[in-house]
mmCIF file of C-alpha atoms in Angstrom:
data_model
loop_
_atom_site.group_PDB
_atom_site.id
_atom_site.type_symbol
_atom_site.label_atom_id
_atom_site.label_comp_id
_atom_site.label_asym_id
_atom_site.label_seq_id
_atom_site.Cartn_x
_atom_site.Cartn_y
_atom_site.Cartn_z
ATOM 1 C CA MET A 1 0.000 0.000 0.000
ATOM 2 C CA SER A 2 1.269 3.371 -0.969
ATOM 3 C CA LYS A 3 1.895 6.098 1.545
ATOM 4 C CA THR A 4 -1.088 8.091 0.226
ATOM 5 C CA LYS A 5 -3.538 5.205 0.790
ATOM 6 C CA THR A 6 -2.127 4.558 4.259
ATOM 7 C CA LYS A 7 -2.720 8.187 5.349
ATOM 8 C CA ARG A 8 -6.293 8.097 3.940
ATOM 9 C CA ALA A 9 -7.079 4.876 5.890
ATOM 10 C CA ARG A 10 -5.805 6.377 9.136
ATOM 11 C CA ARG A 11 -7.936 9.520 8.680
ATOM 12 C CA GLN A 12 -10.991 7.321 8.068
ATOM 13 C CA LEU A 13 -10.429 5.330 11.229
ATOM 14 C CA LYS A 14 -9.959 8.523 13.230
ATOM 15 C CA ARG A 15 -13.278 9.977 11.975
ATOM 16 C CA GLU A 16 -15.165 6.777 12.816
ATOM 17 C CA GLY A 17 -13.678 6.760 16.305
ATOM 18 C CA GLU A 18 -14.749 10.383 16.922
ATOM 19 C CA ARG A 19 -18.319 9.612 15.720
ATOM 20 C CA LYS A 20 -18.591 6.662 18.141
ATOM 21 C CA ILE A 21 -17.359 8.777 21.068
ATOM 22 C CA ALA A 22 -19.808 11.604 20.241
ATOM 23 C CA ALA A 23 -22.701 9.147 19.949
ATOM 24 C CA HIS A 24 -21.837 7.666 23.357
ATOM 25 C CA HIS A 25 -21.783 11.124 25.051
ATOM 26 C CA HIS A 26 -25.090 12.059 23.429
ATOM 27 C CA LYS A 27 -26.671 8.867 24.766
ATOM 28 C CA LEU A 28 -25.467 9.609 28.327
ATOM 29 C CA ALA A 29 -26.698 13.197 28.188
ATOM 30 C CA LYS A 30 -30.134 12.100 27.017
ATOM 31 C CA ALA A 31 -30.400 9.507 29.789
ATOM 32 C CA THR A 32 -29.677 12.096 32.558
ATOM 33 C CA ASP A 33 -31.886 14.893 31.147
ATOM 34 C CA PRO A 34 -34.939 15.409 33.528
ATOM 35 C CA LYS A 35 -37.052 16.691 30.638
ATOM 36 C CA THR A 36 -36.721 13.423 28.702
ATOM 37 C CA ASN A 37 -36.371 11.047 31.674
ATOM 38 C CA PRO A 38 -38.366 12.137 34.800
ATOM 39 C CA GLN A 39 -37.091 9.179 36.811
ATOM 40 C CA THR A 40 -33.684 10.818 37.099
ATOM 41 C CA THR A 41 -35.031 13.859 39.062
ATOM 42 C CA ASN A 42 -33.075 14.390 42.297
ATOM 43 C CA ALA A 43 -30.600 11.753 41.122
ATOM 44 C CA LYS A 44 -27.773 13.382 42.962
ATOM 45 C CA THR A 45 -29.567 13.082 46.295
ATOM 46 C CA LYS A 46 -31.133 9.728 45.334
ATOM 47 C CA GLN A 47 -34.564 10.991 46.523
ATOM 48 C CA PRO A 48 -37.894 10.761 44.695
ATOM 49 C CA PRO A 49 -39.456 13.964 43.357
ATOM 50 C CA GLN A 50 -41.094 15.987 46.166
ATOM 51 C CA LYS A 51 -44.133 18.181 45.928
ATOM 52 C CA LYS A 52 -43.430 21.853 46.516
ATOM 53 C CA GLN A 53 -44.840 22.956 49.883
ATOM 54 C CA THR A 54 -46.132 26.384 50.771
ATOM 55 C CA PRO A 55 -43.984 27.824 53.577
ATOM 56 C CA THR A 56 -45.803 28.171 56.904
ATOM 57 C CA PRO A 57 -46.047 31.855 57.919
ATOM 58 C CA ARG A 58 -44.109 32.732 61.046
ATOM 59 C CA PRO A 59 -46.156 33.872 64.028
ATOM 60 C CA THR A 60 -46.136 37.620 64.620
ATOM 61 C CA PRO A 61 -43.761 38.395 67.498
ATOM 62 C CA GLN A 62 -45.553 39.802 70.520
ATOM 63 C CA ALA A 63 -44.303 42.631 72.701
ATOM 64 C CA SER A 64 -42.591 41.580 75.878
ATOM 65 C CA GLN A 65 -45.048 41.174 78.702
ATOM 66 C CA THR A 66 -42.356 41.757 81.324
ATOM 67 C CA PRO A 67 -43.210 44.913 83.307
ATOM 68 C CA GLN A 68 -40.739 47.734 82.801
ATOM 69 C CA THR A 69 -39.911 50.762 84.928
ATOM 70 C CA PRO A 70 -39.852 54.241 83.351
ATOM 71 C CA PHE A 71 -36.681 55.150 85.237
ATOM 72 C CA GLN A 72 -33.165 54.910 83.805
ATOM 73 C CA PRO A 73 -29.981 54.899 85.928
ATOM 74 C CA TYR A 74 -28.737 58.260 84.597
ATOM 75 C CA ASP A 75 -32.043 60.154 84.548
ATOM 76 C CA HIS A 76 -32.078 63.340 86.613
ATOM 77 C CA ILE A 77 -35.126 62.716 88.797
ATOM 78 C CA LEU A 78 -36.903 64.978 91.282
ATOM 79 C CA LEU A 79 -39.320 63.236 93.665
ATOM 80 C CA VAL A 80 -42.077 65.308 95.235
ATOM 81 C CA GLY A 81 -44.306 64.751 98.239
ATOM 82 C CA GLU A 82 -42.441 61.720 99.555
ATOM 83 C CA GLY A 83 -43.788 60.215 102.769
ATOM 84 C CA ASP A 84 -41.216 57.965 104.424
ATOM 85 C CA PHE A 85 -38.940 58.193 101.332
ATOM 86 C CA SER A 86 -39.240 54.447 100.683
ATOM 87 C CA PHE A 87 -39.841 55.014 96.953
ATOM 88 C CA THR A 88 -36.671 57.097 96.741
ATOM 89 C CA HIS A 89 -34.875 54.339 98.642
ATOM 90 C CA SER A 90 -36.015 51.709 96.129
ATOM 91 C CA LEU A 91 -34.982 53.786 93.101
ATOM 92 C CA ALA A 92 -31.544 54.435 94.563
ATOM 93 C CA LEU A 93 -30.669 50.995 95.936
ATOM 94 C CA THR A 94 -32.640 48.636 93.661
ATOM 95 C CA HIS A 95 -32.641 50.464 90.335
ATOM 96 C CA GLY A 96 -29.332 52.278 90.725
ATOM 97 C CA CYS A 97 -30.662 55.741 89.861
ATOM 98 C CA ALA A 98 -27.628 57.965 90.274
ATOM 99 C CA HIS A 99 -29.139 61.472 90.074
ATOM 100 C CA LEU A 100 -31.967 61.649 92.594
ATOM 101 C CA THR A 101 -33.262 64.571 94.616
ATOM 102 C CA SER A 102 -36.178 63.943 96.951
ATOM 103 C CA THR A 103 -38.532 66.257 98.833
ATOM 104 C CA SER A 104 -41.312 66.127 101.403
ATOM 105 C CA LEU A 105 -43.994 68.553 102.523
ATOM 106 C CA ASP A 106 -43.378 67.858 106.209
ATOM 107 C CA SER A 107 -40.303 68.697 108.224
ATOM 108 C CA ALA A 108 -37.839 65.973 109.177
ATOM 109 C CA ARG A 109 -39.095 66.071 112.767
ATOM 110 C CA THR A 110 -42.712 65.632 111.687
ATOM 111 C CA LEU A 111 -41.770 62.762 109.376
ATOM 112 C CA THR A 112 -40.054 60.973 112.240
ATOM 113 C CA GLN A 113 -43.253 61.242 114.272
ATOM 114 C CA LYS A 114 -45.556 60.155 111.418
ATOM 115 C CA TYR A 115 -43.497 57.362 109.829
ATOM 116 C CA PRO A 116 -41.448 54.984 112.012
ATOM 117 C CA ARG A 117 -39.316 53.798 109.067
ATOM 118 C CA PHE A 118 -38.183 57.254 108.019
ATOM 119 C CA PRO A 119 -35.048 57.626 110.195
ATOM 120 C CA LEU A 120 -33.497 54.364 108.950
ATOM 121 C CA ILE A 121 -34.386 55.109 105.305
ATOM 122 C CA ALA A 122 -32.960 58.629 105.565
ATOM 123 C CA HIS A 123 -29.755 57.218 107.052
ATOM 124 C CA ASP A 124 -29.348 54.797 104.124
ATOM 125 C CA LEU A 125 -29.908 57.526 101.527
ATOM 126 C CA THR A 126 -27.535 60.052 103.101
ATOM 127 C CA ALA A 127 -24.851 57.374 103.568
ATOM 128 C CA LEU A 128 -24.615 56.695 99.828
ATOM 129 C CA THR A 129 -21.746 58.077 97.750
ATOM 130 C CA PRO A 130 -22.760 60.615 96.630
ATOM 131 C CA PRO A 131 -25.635 61.015 99.115
ATOM 132 C CA VAL A 132 -29.184 61.561 97.911
ATOM 133 C CA PRO A 133 -30.202 65.162 98.739
ATOM 134 C CA LEU A 134 -33.317 65.265 100.917
ATOM 135 C CA PHE A 135 -35.265 68.514 101.239
ATOM 136 C CA HIS A 136 -38.122 69.055 103.686
ATOM 137 C CA ALA A 137 -40.960 71.575 104.025
ATOM 138 C CA ILE A 138 -41.236 71.781 100.211
ATOM 139 C CA ASP A 139 -44.606 72.748 98.718
ATOM 140 C CA ALA A 140 -45.259 70.755 95.518
ATOM 141 C CA CYS A 141 -47.333 73.657 94.203
ATOM 142 C CA LYS A 142 -44.333 76.034 94.358
ATOM 143 C CA LEU A 143 -41.500 73.788 93.158
ATOM 144 C CA SER A 144 -39.926 76.148 90.650
ATOM 145 C CA THR A 145 -39.635 78.909 93.259
ATOM 146 C CA TYR A 146 -37.026 76.971 95.270
ATOM 147 C CA LYS A 147 -33.532 77.793 94.010
ATOM 148 C CA THR A 148 -32.114 74.740 95.796
ATOM 149 C CA LEU A 149 -34.286 72.467 93.631
ATOM 150 C CA ARG A 150 -32.806 73.613 90.321
ATOM 151 C CA CYS A 151 -31.396 70.592 88.522
ATOM 152 C CA PRO A 152 -27.599 70.333 88.946
ATOM 153 C CA ARG A 153 -26.210 68.806 85.747
ATOM 154 C CA ASP A 154 -23.197 69.239 83.499
ATOM 155 C CA ASP A 155 -24.190 67.210 80.428
ATOM 156 C CA GLY A 156 -25.335 70.147 78.319
ATOM 157 C CA GLN A 157 -29.024 69.692 79.145
ATOM 158 C CA GLN A 158 -31.084 72.087 81.261
ATOM 159 C CA GLY A 159 -33.791 71.066 83.714
ATOM 160 C CA TRP A 160 -35.002 67.812 85.215
ATOM 161 C CA ASP A 161 -35.618 64.746 83.071
ATOM 162 C CA LYS A 162 -38.438 63.468 85.287
ATOM 163 C CA ILE A 163 -40.500 64.866 88.162
ATOM 164 C CA VAL A 164 -42.391 62.220 90.148
ATOM 165 C CA PHE A 165 -45.363 62.583 92.492
ATOM 166 C CA GLN A 166 -46.429 59.280 94.051
ATOM 167 C CA PHE A 167 -50.080 59.122 95.126
ATOM 168 C CA PRO A 168 -50.710 62.840 95.756
ATOM 169 C CA HIS A 169 -53.473 63.606 98.213
ATOM 170 C CA THR A 170 -54.449 66.624 100.269
ATOM 171 C CA GLY A 171 -55.394 64.473 103.246
ATOM 172 C CA GLY A 172 -58.708 64.208 105.049
ATOM 173 C CA LEU A 173 -59.735 67.861 104.693
ATOM 174 C CA SER A 174 -63.416 66.999 104.334
ATOM 175 C CA THR A 175 -65.746 64.021 104.300
ATOM 176 C CA ASP A 176 -67.606 65.489 101.317
ATOM 177 C CA VAL A 177 -66.535 63.627 98.168
ATOM 178 C CA ASN A 178 -67.029 66.597 95.855
ATOM 179 C CA ARG A 179 -64.910 68.864 98.019
ATOM 180 C CA GLN A 180 -62.220 66.201 98.202
ATOM 181 C CA VAL A 181 -62.203 65.845 94.428
ATOM 182 C CA ARG A 182 -61.970 69.609 93.866
ATOM 183 C CA SER A 183 -59.172 70.079 96.395
ATOM 184 C CA ASN A 184 -57.083 67.285 94.903
ATOM 185 C CA GLN A 185 -57.713 68.533 91.385
ATOM 186 C CA ALA A 186 -56.468 71.956 92.482
ATOM 187 C CA LEU A 187 -53.378 70.300 93.988
ATOM 188 C CA LEU A 188 -52.558 68.557 90.703
ATOM 189 C CA VAL A 189 -53.164 71.651 88.549
ATOM 190 C CA ASP A 190 -50.920 73.803 90.743
ATOM 191 C CA PHE A 191 -48.284 71.057 90.732
ATOM 192 C CA PHE A 192 -48.313 70.872 86.924
ATOM 193 C CA LYS A 193 -48.120 74.644 86.575
ATOM 194 C CA SER A 194 -45.215 74.858 89.005
ATOM 195 C CA CYS A 195 -43.255 72.220 87.070
ATOM 196 C CA LEU A 196 -43.864 74.213 83.867
ATOM 197 C CA GLU A 197 -43.187 77.581 85.587
ATOM 198 C CA ILE A 198 -46.541 79.058 84.606
ATOM 199 C CA SER A 199 -48.100 79.462 88.063
ATOM 200 C CA SER A 200 -48.600 83.221 87.648
ATOM 201 C CA PRO A 201 -49.654 85.321 84.627
ATOM 202 C CA GLY A 202 -46.175 86.869 84.567
ATOM 203 C CA GLU A 203 -44.471 83.465 84.445
ATOM 204 C CA ARG A 204 -46.834 82.335 81.715
ATOM 205 C CA ARG A 205 -46.095 85.416 79.585
ATOM 206 C CA ALA A 206 -42.359 84.904 80.124
ATOM 207 C CA VAL A 207 -42.576 81.323 78.831
ATOM 208 C CA LEU A 208 -44.638 82.387 75.809
ATOM 209 C CA SER A 209 -42.215 85.216 75.060
ATOM 210 C CA SER A 210 -39.260 82.823 75.314
ATOM 211 C CA GLN A 211 -40.938 80.452 72.878
ATOM 212 C CA GLN A 212 -41.487 83.272 70.407
ATOM 213 C CA GLN A 213 -37.836 84.283 70.656
ATOM 214 C CA ASN A 214 -36.772 80.707 70.006
ATOM 215 C CA HIS A 215 -38.764 80.751 66.778
ATOM 216 C CA THR A 216 -37.423 84.149 65.701
ATOM 217 C CA PRO A 217 -34.343 83.778 63.454
ATOM 218 C CA THR A 218 -33.088 87.257 64.408
ATOM 219 C CA SER A 219 -32.680 86.408 68.087
ATOM 220 C CA THR A 220 -29.115 86.930 69.270
ATOM 221 C CA PRO A 221 -27.008 84.562 71.415
ATOM 222 C CA THR A 222 -26.820 87.267 74.066
ATOM 223 C CA SER A 223 -30.581 87.274 74.535
ATOM 224 C CA SER A 224 -30.678 83.483 74.758
ATOM 225 C CA LYS A 225 -28.075 83.491 77.542
ATOM 226 C CA ARG A 226 -30.204 85.801 79.656
ATOM 227 C CA ARG A 227 -33.158 83.432 79.593
ATOM 228 C CA LYS A 228 -33.789 81.521 82.787
ATOM 229 C CA LYS A 229 -32.928 77.839 82.635
ATOM 230 C CA PRO A 230 -36.083 75.689 82.569
ATOM 231 C CA PHE A 231 -37.076 73.790 85.684
ATOM 232 C CA LEU A 232 -38.248 70.787 83.614
ATOM 233 C CA ARG A 233 -36.432 70.382 80.309
ATOM 234 C CA LYS A 234 -38.311 70.389 77.030
ATOM 235 C CA GLY A 235 -39.408 66.814 76.401
ATOM 236 C CA GLY A 236 -39.066 66.057 80.105
ATOM 237 C CA GLN A 237 -41.722 64.012 81.844
ATOM 238 C CA ILE A 238 -44.042 64.328 84.828
ATOM 239 C CA LEU A 239 -45.083 61.006 86.372
ATOM 240 C CA VAL A 240 -48.017 60.660 88.772
ATOM 241 C CA SER A 241 -49.337 57.457 90.353
ATOM 242 C CA LEU A 242 -52.964 57.104 91.497
ATOM 243 C CA PHE A 243 -55.166 54.270 92.684
ATOM 244 C CA GLU A 244 -57.551 52.831 90.079
ATOM 245 C CA SER A 245 -60.746 53.394 92.028
ATOM 246 C CA GLU A 246 -63.029 56.186 93.134
ATOM 247 C CA PRO A 247 -62.613 58.930 94.152
ATOM 248 C CA TYR A 248 -59.205 58.986 92.370
ATOM 249 C CA THR A 249 -60.694 58.212 88.962
ATOM 250 C CA LEU A 250 -63.011 61.216 89.408
ATOM 251 C CA TRP A 251 -60.038 63.565 89.369
ATOM 252 C CA ASN A 252 -59.704 63.205 85.560
ATOM 253 C CA ILE A 253 -55.961 63.680 85.719
ATOM 254 C CA ARG A 254 -55.516 63.439 81.935
ATOM 255 C CA ASP A 255 -57.822 66.394 81.304
ATOM 256 C CA LEU A 256 -56.167 68.409 84.072
ATOM 257 C CA ALA A 257 -52.780 67.951 82.409
ATOM 258 C CA ARG A 258 -54.094 68.806 78.929
ATOM 259 C CA HIS A 259 -55.743 72.004 80.135
ATOM 260 C CA THR A 260 -52.435 73.425 81.366
ATOM 261 C CA GLY A 261 -51.537 73.871 77.690
ATOM 262 C CA GLY A 262 -47.943 72.703 78.144
ATOM 263 C CA LEU A 263 -48.331 68.961 78.719
ATOM 264 C CA LYS A 264 -49.118 66.048 76.447
ATOM 265 C CA VAL A 265 -50.517 62.764 77.735
ATOM 266 C CA LEU A 266 -47.773 60.347 76.749
ATOM 267 C CA THR A 267 -48.945 57.034 78.221
ATOM 268 C CA SER A 268 -50.252 55.290 81.314
ATOM 269 C CA PHE A 269 -49.733 51.777 82.633
ATOM 270 C CA ARG A 270 -50.461 49.579 85.596
ATOM 271 C CA PHE A 271 -48.205 50.406 88.516
ATOM 272 C CA GLU A 272 -46.381 47.221 89.504
ATOM 273 C CA TRP A 273 -45.610 47.319 93.209
ATOM 274 C CA GLY A 274 -43.265 44.335 92.966
ATOM 275 C CA LEU A 275 -40.833 46.275 90.780
ATOM 276 C CA TYR A 276 -39.936 48.492 93.731
ATOM 277 C CA PRO A 277 -38.763 46.311 96.644
ATOM 278 C CA GLY A 278 -39.034 48.018 99.985
ATOM 279 C CA TYR A 279 -41.550 50.580 98.774
ATOM 280 C CA ALA A 280 -44.749 50.815 100.797
ATOM 281 C CA HIS A 281 -47.584 53.298 100.472
ATOM 282 C CA VAL A 282 -48.068 55.565 103.481
ATOM 283 C CA ARG A 283 -50.985 57.803 104.361
ATOM 284 C CA THR A 284 -50.671 61.586 104.108
ATOM 285 C CA LEU A 285 -51.831 61.903 107.711
ATOM 286 C CA GLY A 286 -49.280 59.356 108.944
ATOM 287 C CA ALA A 287 -49.190 55.683 109.853
ATOM 288 C CA LEU A 288 -52.108 54.358 111.864
ATOM 289 C CA GLU A 289 -51.463 52.457 115.044
ATOM 290 C CA GLY A 290 -51.593 48.750 114.283
ATOM 291 C CA GLY A 291 -51.052 49.258 110.540
ATOM 292 C CA GLY A 292 -54.522 50.468 109.541
ATOM 293 C CA ALA A 293 -57.360 48.663 107.801
ATOM 294 C CA TRP A 294 -55.777 48.400 104.336
ATOM 295 C CA LYS A 295 -52.439 48.463 102.547
ATOM 296 C CA GLY A 296 -51.864 50.464 99.405
ATOM 297 C CA GLU A 297 -49.664 47.704 97.959
ATOM 298 C CA GLU A 298 -52.731 45.444 97.797
ATOM 299 C CA ARG A 299 -54.701 47.874 95.618
ATOM 300 C CA ALA A 300 -54.555 48.340 91.853
ATOM 301 C CA ALA A 301 -52.805 51.544 90.841
ATOM 302 C CA ARG A 302 -51.817 53.306 87.636
ATOM 303 C CA MET A 303 -48.892 55.526 86.668
ATOM 304 C CA TYR A 304 -49.542 58.406 84.245
ATOM 305 C CA VAL A 305 -46.757 59.888 82.138
ATOM 306 C CA PHE A 306 -47.014 63.431 80.744
ATOM 307 C CA GLU A 307 -44.477 65.047 78.409
ATOM 308 C CA LYS A 308 -43.567 68.732 78.421
ATOM 309 C CA VAL A 309 -44.340 70.418 75.093
ATOM 310 C CA GLU A 310 -44.529 74.032 73.976
ATOM 311 C CA LEU A 311 -47.076 76.067 75.876
ATOM 312 C CA VAL A 312 -50.280 76.605 73.906
ATOM 313 C CA MET A 313 -51.493 80.202 73.848
ATOM 314 C CA ASP A 314 -55.161 80.671 74.779
ATOM 315 C CA SER A 315 -57.433 83.627 74.014
ATOM 316 C CA GLY A 316 -56.429 85.494 77.165
ATOM 317 C CA ASP A 317 -52.750 85.047 76.345
ATOM 318 C CA GLU A 318 -53.281 86.388 72.823
ATOM 319 C CA VAL A 319 -54.995 89.543 74.102
ATOM 320 C CA GLU A 320 -52.294 90.195 76.690
ATOM 321 C CA MET A 321 -49.393 89.506 74.307
ATOM 322 C CA ALA A 322 -50.960 91.799 71.697
ATOM 323 C CA ARG A 323 -51.326 94.557 74.312
ATOM 324 C CA LEU A 324 -47.704 94.218 75.339
ATOM 325 C CA ALA A 325 -46.590 94.235 71.704
ATOM 326 C CA ARG A 326 -48.505 97.477 71.062
ATOM 327 C CA ARG A 327 -47.001 99.065 74.148
ATOM 328 C CA ASN A 328 -43.488 98.072 73.099
ATOM 329 C CA ARG A 329 -44.016 99.403 69.569
ATOM 330 C CA GLY A 330 -45.365 102.654 70.960
ATOM 331 C CA GLY A 331 -42.372 103.013 73.227
ATOM 332 C CA GLY A 332 -40.106 102.463 70.258
ATOM 333 C CA LEU A 333 -41.784 105.231 68.262
ATOM 334 C CA VAL A 334 -41.545 107.673 71.172
ATOM 335 C CA SER A 335 -37.854 106.920 71.555
ATOM 336 C CA GLN A 336 -37.268 107.522 67.851
ATOM 337 C CA LYS A 337 -39.090 110.880 67.976
ATOM 338 C CA VAL A 338 -37.072 112.005 71.005
ATOM 339 C CA ALA A 339 -33.807 111.022 69.308
ATOM 340 C CA LEU A 340 -34.758 112.888 66.127
ATOM 341 C CA LYS A 341 -35.720 116.024 68.051
ATOM 342 C CA ARG A 342 -32.416 116.011 69.911
ATOM 343 C CA ALA A 343 -30.514 115.545 66.669
ATOM 344 C CA LEU A 344 -32.205 118.606 65.116
ATOM 345 C CA GLU A 345 -31.517 120.864 68.099
#
């Protein structure tokens, strides 16, 4: 066989071999294709075809039912109308509140006579480092008038974060329910106004004027420095606890707060006595011999939280502010005329 025929035969054999190999690969690919052979589905896992299942929706997570306290360790808190100071004691020792100031209406001597636990509680609070300041003979309706109760802080904020009044009550002034309701409503209104520094018409006008200056872009830094620091900071909270029964529900504390014009009802929740170990409710008139007929800790109570907002101007405020504005404008015109006359002389 010539060399030419030998090369042709080899090329022929090579082409036949390539066709056989390609046919074999095509056969294998067809056998493993799920479209042409359904039995090979899930061959890699050696499992039969499974029906697609609709995923089960996850249950909606519920809010934690664990009771929470509205007090944080670094809140600047002023407590008003404390009896034996057991609530202050619980906040300081159990909850670790580091910036507490606590007050009572009675003198220290009177408290010792009315509440047997007071001396020991006061000793614990004053022995802390730093000690908790305790002030006595403080009227809750005149809070902002006491210079010693201005919030001492160096974090750039001004005013208290929270002011707390636990179970306010005027005491047994009368057996008439209506008179009791009115007297306690008056106590709460005056307390709110004192916290907001609007107890008098002059204070109210000063707050409104300060708000207007804050919204005026032409106000100078010098004028802002002269403004008095607020007793309760903007966005600060007032917290009041009351029993959930008559006559306390007749006080309508939410409406009383709204009508001040500078408070917003933020929330209210069940007061959990167990969150404050060592705290016990005491009567305004003092502890009864033998413990009395009932304990406050056994009664349902509620804590109300109010947030300080901008004071809302009512019709009387508008008339007065307009009168003052006219007087100031008139004074300005007189001054200009006097200056012009002197310049021409």
